[in-house]
Coordinates of C-alpha atoms in Angstrom, one line a residue:
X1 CA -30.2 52.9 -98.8
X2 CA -30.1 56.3 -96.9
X3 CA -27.3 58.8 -96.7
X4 CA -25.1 59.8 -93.5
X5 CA -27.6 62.9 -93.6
X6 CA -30.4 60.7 -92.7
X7 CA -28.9 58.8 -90.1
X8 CA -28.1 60.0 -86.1
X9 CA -27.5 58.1 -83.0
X10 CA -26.1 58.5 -79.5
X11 CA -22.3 58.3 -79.6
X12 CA -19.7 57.9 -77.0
X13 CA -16.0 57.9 -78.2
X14 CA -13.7 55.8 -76.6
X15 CA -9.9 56.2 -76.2
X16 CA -7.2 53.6 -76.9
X17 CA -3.1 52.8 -77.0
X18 CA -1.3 51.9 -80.4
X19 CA 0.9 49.2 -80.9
X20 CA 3.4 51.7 -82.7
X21 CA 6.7 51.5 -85.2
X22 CA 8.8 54.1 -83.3
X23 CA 9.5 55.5 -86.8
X24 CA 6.1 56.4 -87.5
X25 CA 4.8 56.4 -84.8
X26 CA 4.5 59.3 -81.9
X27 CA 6.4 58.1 -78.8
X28 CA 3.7 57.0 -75.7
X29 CA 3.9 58.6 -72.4
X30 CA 5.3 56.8 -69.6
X31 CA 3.2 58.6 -66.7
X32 CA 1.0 57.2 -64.4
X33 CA -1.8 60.0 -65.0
X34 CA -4.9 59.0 -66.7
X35 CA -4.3 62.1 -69.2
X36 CA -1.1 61.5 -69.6
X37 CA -1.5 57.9 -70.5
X38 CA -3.8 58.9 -73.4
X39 CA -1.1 61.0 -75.1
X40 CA -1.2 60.2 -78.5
X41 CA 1.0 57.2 -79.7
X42 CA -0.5 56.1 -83.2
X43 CA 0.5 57.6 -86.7
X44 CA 1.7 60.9 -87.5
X45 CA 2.8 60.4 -90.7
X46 CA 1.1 60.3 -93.7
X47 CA -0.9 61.1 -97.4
X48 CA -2.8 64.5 -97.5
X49 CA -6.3 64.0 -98.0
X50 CA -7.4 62.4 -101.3
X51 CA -10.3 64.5 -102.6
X52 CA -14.0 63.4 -104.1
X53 CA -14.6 59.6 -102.9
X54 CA -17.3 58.1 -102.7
X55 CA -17.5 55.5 -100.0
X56 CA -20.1 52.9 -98.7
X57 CA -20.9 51.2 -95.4
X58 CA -22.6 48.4 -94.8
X59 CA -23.5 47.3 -91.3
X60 CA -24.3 43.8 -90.4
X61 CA -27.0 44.7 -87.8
X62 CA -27.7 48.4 -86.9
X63 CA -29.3 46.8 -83.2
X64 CA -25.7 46.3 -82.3
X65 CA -24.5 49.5 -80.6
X66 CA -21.0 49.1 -81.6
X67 CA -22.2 49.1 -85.4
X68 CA -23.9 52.3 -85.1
X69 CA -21.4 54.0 -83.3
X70 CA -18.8 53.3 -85.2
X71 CA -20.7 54.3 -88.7
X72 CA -21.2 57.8 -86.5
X73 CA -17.5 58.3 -86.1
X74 CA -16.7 57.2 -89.9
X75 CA -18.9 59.6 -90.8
X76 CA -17.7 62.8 -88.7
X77 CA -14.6 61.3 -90.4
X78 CA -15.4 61.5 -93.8
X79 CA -17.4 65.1 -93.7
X80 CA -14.0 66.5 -92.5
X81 CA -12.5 65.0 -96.1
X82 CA -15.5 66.0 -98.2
X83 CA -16.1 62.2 -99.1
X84 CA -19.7 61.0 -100.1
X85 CA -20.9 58.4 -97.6
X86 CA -23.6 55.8 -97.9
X87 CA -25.6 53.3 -95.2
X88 CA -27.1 50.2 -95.3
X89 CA -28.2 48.6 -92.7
X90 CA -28.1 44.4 -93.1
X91 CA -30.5 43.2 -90.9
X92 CA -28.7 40.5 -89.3
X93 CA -29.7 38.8 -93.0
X94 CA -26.2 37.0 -94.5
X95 CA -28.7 37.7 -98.2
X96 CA -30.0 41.2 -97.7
X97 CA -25.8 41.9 -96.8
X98 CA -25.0 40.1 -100.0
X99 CA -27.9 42.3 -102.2
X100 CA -26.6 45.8 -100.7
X101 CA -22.8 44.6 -101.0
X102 CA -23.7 43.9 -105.0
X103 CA -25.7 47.0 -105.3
X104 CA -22.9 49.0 -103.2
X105 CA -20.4 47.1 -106.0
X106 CA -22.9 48.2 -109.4
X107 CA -22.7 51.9 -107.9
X108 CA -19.0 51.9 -108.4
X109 CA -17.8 53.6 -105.2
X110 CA -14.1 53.8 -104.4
X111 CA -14.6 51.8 -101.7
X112 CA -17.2 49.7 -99.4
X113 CA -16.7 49.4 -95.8
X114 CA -17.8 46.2 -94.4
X115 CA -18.8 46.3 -90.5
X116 CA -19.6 43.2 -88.5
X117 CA -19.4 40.8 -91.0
X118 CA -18.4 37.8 -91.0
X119 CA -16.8 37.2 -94.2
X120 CA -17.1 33.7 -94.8
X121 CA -16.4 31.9 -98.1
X122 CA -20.3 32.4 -99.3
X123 CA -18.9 36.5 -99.9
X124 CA -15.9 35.5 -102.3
X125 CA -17.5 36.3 -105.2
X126 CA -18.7 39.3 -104.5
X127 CA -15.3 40.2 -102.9
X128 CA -13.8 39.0 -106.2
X129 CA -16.0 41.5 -108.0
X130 CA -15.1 44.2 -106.1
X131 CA -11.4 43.5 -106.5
X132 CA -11.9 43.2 -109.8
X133 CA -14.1 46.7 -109.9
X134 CA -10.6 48.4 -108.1
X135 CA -13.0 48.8 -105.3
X136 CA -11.3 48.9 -101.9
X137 CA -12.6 47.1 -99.3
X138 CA -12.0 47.4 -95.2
X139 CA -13.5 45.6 -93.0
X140 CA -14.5 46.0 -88.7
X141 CA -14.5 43.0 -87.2
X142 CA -14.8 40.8 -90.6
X143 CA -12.7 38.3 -88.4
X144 CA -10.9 37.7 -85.8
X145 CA -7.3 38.8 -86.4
X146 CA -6.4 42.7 -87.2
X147 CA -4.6 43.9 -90.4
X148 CA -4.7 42.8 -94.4
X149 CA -6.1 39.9 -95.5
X150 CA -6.2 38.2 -98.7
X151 CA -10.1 40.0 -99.4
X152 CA -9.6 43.2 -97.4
X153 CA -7.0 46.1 -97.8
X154 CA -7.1 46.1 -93.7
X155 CA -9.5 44.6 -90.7
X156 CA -9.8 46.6 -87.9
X157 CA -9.8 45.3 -84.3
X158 CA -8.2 45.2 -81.0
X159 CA -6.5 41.5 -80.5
X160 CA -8.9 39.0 -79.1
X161 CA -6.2 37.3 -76.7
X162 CA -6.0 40.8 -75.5
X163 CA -9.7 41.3 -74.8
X164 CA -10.1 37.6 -73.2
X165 CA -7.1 38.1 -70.9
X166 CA -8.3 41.5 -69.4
X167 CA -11.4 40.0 -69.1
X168 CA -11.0 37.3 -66.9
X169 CA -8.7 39.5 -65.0
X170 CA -11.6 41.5 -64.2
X171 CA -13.6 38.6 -63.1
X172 CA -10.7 37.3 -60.5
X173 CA -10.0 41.4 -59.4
X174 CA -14.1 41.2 -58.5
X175 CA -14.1 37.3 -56.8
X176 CA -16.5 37.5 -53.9
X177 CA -16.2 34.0 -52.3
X178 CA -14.0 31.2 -52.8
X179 CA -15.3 29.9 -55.9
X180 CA -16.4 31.7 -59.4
X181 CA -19.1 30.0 -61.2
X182 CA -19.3 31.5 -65.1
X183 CA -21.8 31.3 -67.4
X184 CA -20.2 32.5 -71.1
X185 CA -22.8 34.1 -73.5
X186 CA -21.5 33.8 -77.4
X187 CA -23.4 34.5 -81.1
X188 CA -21.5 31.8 -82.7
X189 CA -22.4 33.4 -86.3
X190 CA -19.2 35.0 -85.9
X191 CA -15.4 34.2 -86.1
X192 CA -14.3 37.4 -84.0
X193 CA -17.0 36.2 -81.4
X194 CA -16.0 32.4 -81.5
X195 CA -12.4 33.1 -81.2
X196 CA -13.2 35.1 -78.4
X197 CA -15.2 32.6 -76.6
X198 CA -12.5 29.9 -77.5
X199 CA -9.9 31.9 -75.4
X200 CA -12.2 32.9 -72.4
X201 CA -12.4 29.4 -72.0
X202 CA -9.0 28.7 -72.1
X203 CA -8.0 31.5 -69.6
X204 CA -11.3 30.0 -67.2
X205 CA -9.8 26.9 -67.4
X206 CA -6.3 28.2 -66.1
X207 CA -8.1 29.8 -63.0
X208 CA -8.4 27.0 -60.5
X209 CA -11.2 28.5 -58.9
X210 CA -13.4 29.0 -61.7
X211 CA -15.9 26.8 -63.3
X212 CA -17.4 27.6 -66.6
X213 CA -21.0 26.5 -65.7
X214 CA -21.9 26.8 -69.5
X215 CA -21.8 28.5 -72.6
X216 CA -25.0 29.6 -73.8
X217 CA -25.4 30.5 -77.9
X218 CA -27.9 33.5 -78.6
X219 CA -27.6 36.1 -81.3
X220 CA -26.9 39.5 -80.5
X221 CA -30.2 40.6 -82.2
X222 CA -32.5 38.7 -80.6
X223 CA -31.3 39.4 -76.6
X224 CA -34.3 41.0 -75.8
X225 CA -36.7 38.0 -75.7
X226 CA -34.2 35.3 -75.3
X227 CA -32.3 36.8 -72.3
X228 CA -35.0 37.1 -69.5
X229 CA -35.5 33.1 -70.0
X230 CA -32.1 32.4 -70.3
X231 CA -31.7 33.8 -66.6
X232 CA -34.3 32.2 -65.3
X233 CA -32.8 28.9 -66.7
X234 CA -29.9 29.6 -65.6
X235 CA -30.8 30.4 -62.0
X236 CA -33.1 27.3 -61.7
X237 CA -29.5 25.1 -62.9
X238 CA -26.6 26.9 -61.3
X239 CA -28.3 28.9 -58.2
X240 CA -25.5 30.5 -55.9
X241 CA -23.0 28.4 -57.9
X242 CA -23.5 31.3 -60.7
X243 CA -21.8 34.3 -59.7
X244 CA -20.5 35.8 -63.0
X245 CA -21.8 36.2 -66.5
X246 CA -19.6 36.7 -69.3
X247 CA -20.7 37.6 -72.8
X248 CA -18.6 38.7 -76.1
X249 CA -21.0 42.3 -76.3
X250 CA -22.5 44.4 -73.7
X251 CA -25.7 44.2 -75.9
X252 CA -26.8 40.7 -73.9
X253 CA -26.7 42.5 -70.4
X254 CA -29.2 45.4 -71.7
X255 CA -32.0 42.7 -70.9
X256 CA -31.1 41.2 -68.0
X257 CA -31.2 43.6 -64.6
X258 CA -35.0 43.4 -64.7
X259 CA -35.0 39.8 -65.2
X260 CA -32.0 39.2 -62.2
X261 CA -34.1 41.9 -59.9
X262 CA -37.3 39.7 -60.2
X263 CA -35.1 36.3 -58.8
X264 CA -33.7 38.5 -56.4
X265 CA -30.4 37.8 -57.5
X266 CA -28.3 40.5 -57.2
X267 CA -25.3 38.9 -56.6
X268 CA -24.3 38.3 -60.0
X269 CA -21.7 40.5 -61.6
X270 CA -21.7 40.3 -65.5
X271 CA -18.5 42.0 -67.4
X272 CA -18.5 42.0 -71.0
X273 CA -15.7 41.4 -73.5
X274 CA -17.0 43.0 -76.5
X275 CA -17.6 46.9 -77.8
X276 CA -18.8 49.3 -74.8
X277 CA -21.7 50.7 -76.0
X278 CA -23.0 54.1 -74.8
X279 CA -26.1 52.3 -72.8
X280 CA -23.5 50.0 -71.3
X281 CA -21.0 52.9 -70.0
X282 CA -24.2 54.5 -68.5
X283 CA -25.0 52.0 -66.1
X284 CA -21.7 51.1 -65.1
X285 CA -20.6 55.0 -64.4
X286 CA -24.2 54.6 -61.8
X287 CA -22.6 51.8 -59.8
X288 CA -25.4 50.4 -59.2
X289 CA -25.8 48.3 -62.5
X290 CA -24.7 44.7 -62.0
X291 CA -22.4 45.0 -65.4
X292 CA -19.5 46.0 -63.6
X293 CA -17.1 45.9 -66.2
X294 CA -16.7 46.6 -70.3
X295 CA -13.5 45.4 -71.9
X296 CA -14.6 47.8 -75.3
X297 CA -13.3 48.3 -78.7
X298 CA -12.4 52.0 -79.2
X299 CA -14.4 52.6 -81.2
X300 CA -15.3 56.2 -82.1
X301 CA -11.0 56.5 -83.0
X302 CA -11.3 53.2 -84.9
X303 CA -13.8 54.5 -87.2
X304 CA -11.6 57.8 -87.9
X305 CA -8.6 54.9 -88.3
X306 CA -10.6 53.6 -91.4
X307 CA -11.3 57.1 -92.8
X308 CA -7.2 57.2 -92.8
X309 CA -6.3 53.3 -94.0
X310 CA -8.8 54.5 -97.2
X311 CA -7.1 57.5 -97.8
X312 CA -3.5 55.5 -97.9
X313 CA -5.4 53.4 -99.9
X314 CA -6.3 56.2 -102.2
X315 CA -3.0 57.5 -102.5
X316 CA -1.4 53.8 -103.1
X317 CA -0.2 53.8 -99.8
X318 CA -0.2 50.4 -97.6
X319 CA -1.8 50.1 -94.3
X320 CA -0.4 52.2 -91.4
X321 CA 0.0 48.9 -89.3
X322 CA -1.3 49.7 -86.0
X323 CA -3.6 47.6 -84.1
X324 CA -6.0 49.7 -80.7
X325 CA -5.8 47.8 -77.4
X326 CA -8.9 47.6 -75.7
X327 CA -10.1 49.7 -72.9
X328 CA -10.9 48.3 -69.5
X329 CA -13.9 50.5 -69.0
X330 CA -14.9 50.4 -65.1
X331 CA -17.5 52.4 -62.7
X332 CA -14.2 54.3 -61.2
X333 CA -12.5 55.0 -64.3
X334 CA -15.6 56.9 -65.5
X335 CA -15.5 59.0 -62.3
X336 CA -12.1 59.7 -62.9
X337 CA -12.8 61.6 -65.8
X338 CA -15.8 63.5 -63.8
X339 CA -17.9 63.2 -66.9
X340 CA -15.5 63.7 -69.6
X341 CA -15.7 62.1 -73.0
X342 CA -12.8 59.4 -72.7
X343 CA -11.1 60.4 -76.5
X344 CA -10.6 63.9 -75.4
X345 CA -7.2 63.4 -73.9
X346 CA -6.0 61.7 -76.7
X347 CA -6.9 64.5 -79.6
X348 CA -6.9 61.8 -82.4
X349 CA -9.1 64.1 -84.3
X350 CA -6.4 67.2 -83.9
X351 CA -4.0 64.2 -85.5
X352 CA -5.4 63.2 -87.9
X353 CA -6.3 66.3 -89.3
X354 CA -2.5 67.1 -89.3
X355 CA -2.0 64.2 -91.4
X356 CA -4.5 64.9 -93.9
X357 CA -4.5 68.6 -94.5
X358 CA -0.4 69.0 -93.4
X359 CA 1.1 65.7 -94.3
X360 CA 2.4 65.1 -91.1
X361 CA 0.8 65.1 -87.3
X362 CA 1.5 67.3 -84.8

């Protein structure tokens, strides 16, 4: 286990919209600009910072971009309230998880963060002694659905129907030729990513021009070798028929472009329902990648949102209730903002800090 000292990647924060109570909530902007959109509309009420916690993360697989990038934003978070943070990294290994989360547990923090997980019944004990501990858990994609649950004191993420439905909008928005031929890439370890593959293929179906050509099952952490084949297999089965691939995380499209350049298909346009990690914005800001698309999580505010559900936590407060929406993250958005980071129209930081060190946002 190392601590957020030791620990540095490449971050790109992403903005989002709230799905506010007027009442807490600041009131969203009702202009068409791109700035003005991202005016902020999540919580500006709130407990002042709660001092001296000590807080653990534990991260499924650190390969996935999403993981990484949110730990970074929990813990620019977390220096800003003088809270202790600690890392470990799972592995992709359901038992090295369960080994960290009981040694996390035995070093009595005030709370562990699980991120990625999916927390099946195999983790109930270990939930159950970290209840019993008074150790607060929150989870990042743990499942499928956003808020409390009976183990966590909140999950975070955007709503899947959400994600699936501006997804295969994109795909229609992008159609080339009378018919779209998909191939839908899942990790079916997960609940979040099988829930999300259940309703692509429910909106696909709905399309009468599309045909899901198949769904192929490959774990996130092993899309380096597995990909390249998978496209060739793929091409040799489906040849102009495929015209879209579909996956539940940009990580599976990181592979492929080599792999697609060598069968000279170019053709194919991938969009990915999942995260939006920093490798992934790069190539679709060139325009030249064949990842046209990222419906992402926002994540660099989501991991300052779990910085603020602990502190209510901390002060015996109950969730704050909002959920993100996803961001459609496309080739001319990016240009739009000629460069700029995405979050810096929406000053969540600048809010935040109001409610922690003022008890109220701006």
């Amino acid at each position: 286990m190392f601590s957020r000292a030791g620990f540095a990647t490449i971050v790109l924060f992403f903005s989002l919209s709230f799905i506010a109570n007027a009442n807490c909530f600041a009131t969203p902007s009702t202009s068409d600009s791109w700035g003005d959109r991202l005016l902020w509309d999540g919580p500006i009420f709130g407990p002042q910072k709660q001092a001296n916690k000590k807080v653990f993360f534990i991260g499924h697989d650190f390969k996935n971009g999403g993981i990484t990038t949110l730990y970074r934003s929990l813990y620019l978070a977390t220096t800003e309230l003088d809270w202790s943070l600690n890392v470990e990294d799972g592995k992709g290994d359901d038992e090295k998880i369960k080994t960290s989360m009981l040694a996390a547990i035995r070093a009595q923090p005030d709370a562990i963060v699980l991120a990625g997980i999916d927390l099946n019944e195999s983790f109930d004990d270990l939930c159950d002694l970290a209840q019993k501990s008074k150790i607060i858990l929150i989870g990042w994609h743990t499942s499928s659905k956003p808020g409390p649950t009976k183990r966590l004191f909140v999950n975070i993420t955007t709503k899947a129907e959400q994600v699936a439905k501006d997804a295969i909008d994109l795909i229609k928005k992008s159609r080339r030729s009378k018919s779209i031929g998909i191939i839908l890439i899942n990790d079916n370890r997960f609940e979040i990513a099988n829930t999300k593959s259940s309703l692509l293929k429910a909106s696909i179906a709905k399309c009468n021009y599309c045909t899901l050509l198949t769904t192929e099952n490959i774990e996130i952490g092993k899309v380096n070798a597995e990909i390249p084949l998978a496209a060739e297999r793929w091409n040799k089965l489906y040849s102009k028929k495929w015209t879209h691939t579909l996956a539940i995380n940009d990580a599976y499209f990181d592979a492929i472009n080599v792999q697609m350049s060598i069968l000279n298909r170019k053709d194919v346009q991938n969009i990915s329902a999942g995260d939006g990690s920093y490798i992934a914005l790069s190539r679709i800001k060139s325009g030249r990648s064949q990842q046209i698309a990222s419906v992402a999580e926002p994540i660099g505010v989501q991991g300052w949102q779990i910085a603020d559900e602990l502190n209510r936590a901390f002060a015996g407060q109950p969730p704050s209730g909002y959920i993100a929406k996803p961001i459609i993250v496309t080739t001319s958005l990016l240009h739009e903002i000629q460069g700029q980071e995405i979050d810096q129209f929406l000053k969540y930081k600048i809010h935040y800090r109001a409610i922690w060190f003022q008890g109220s946002g701006l």
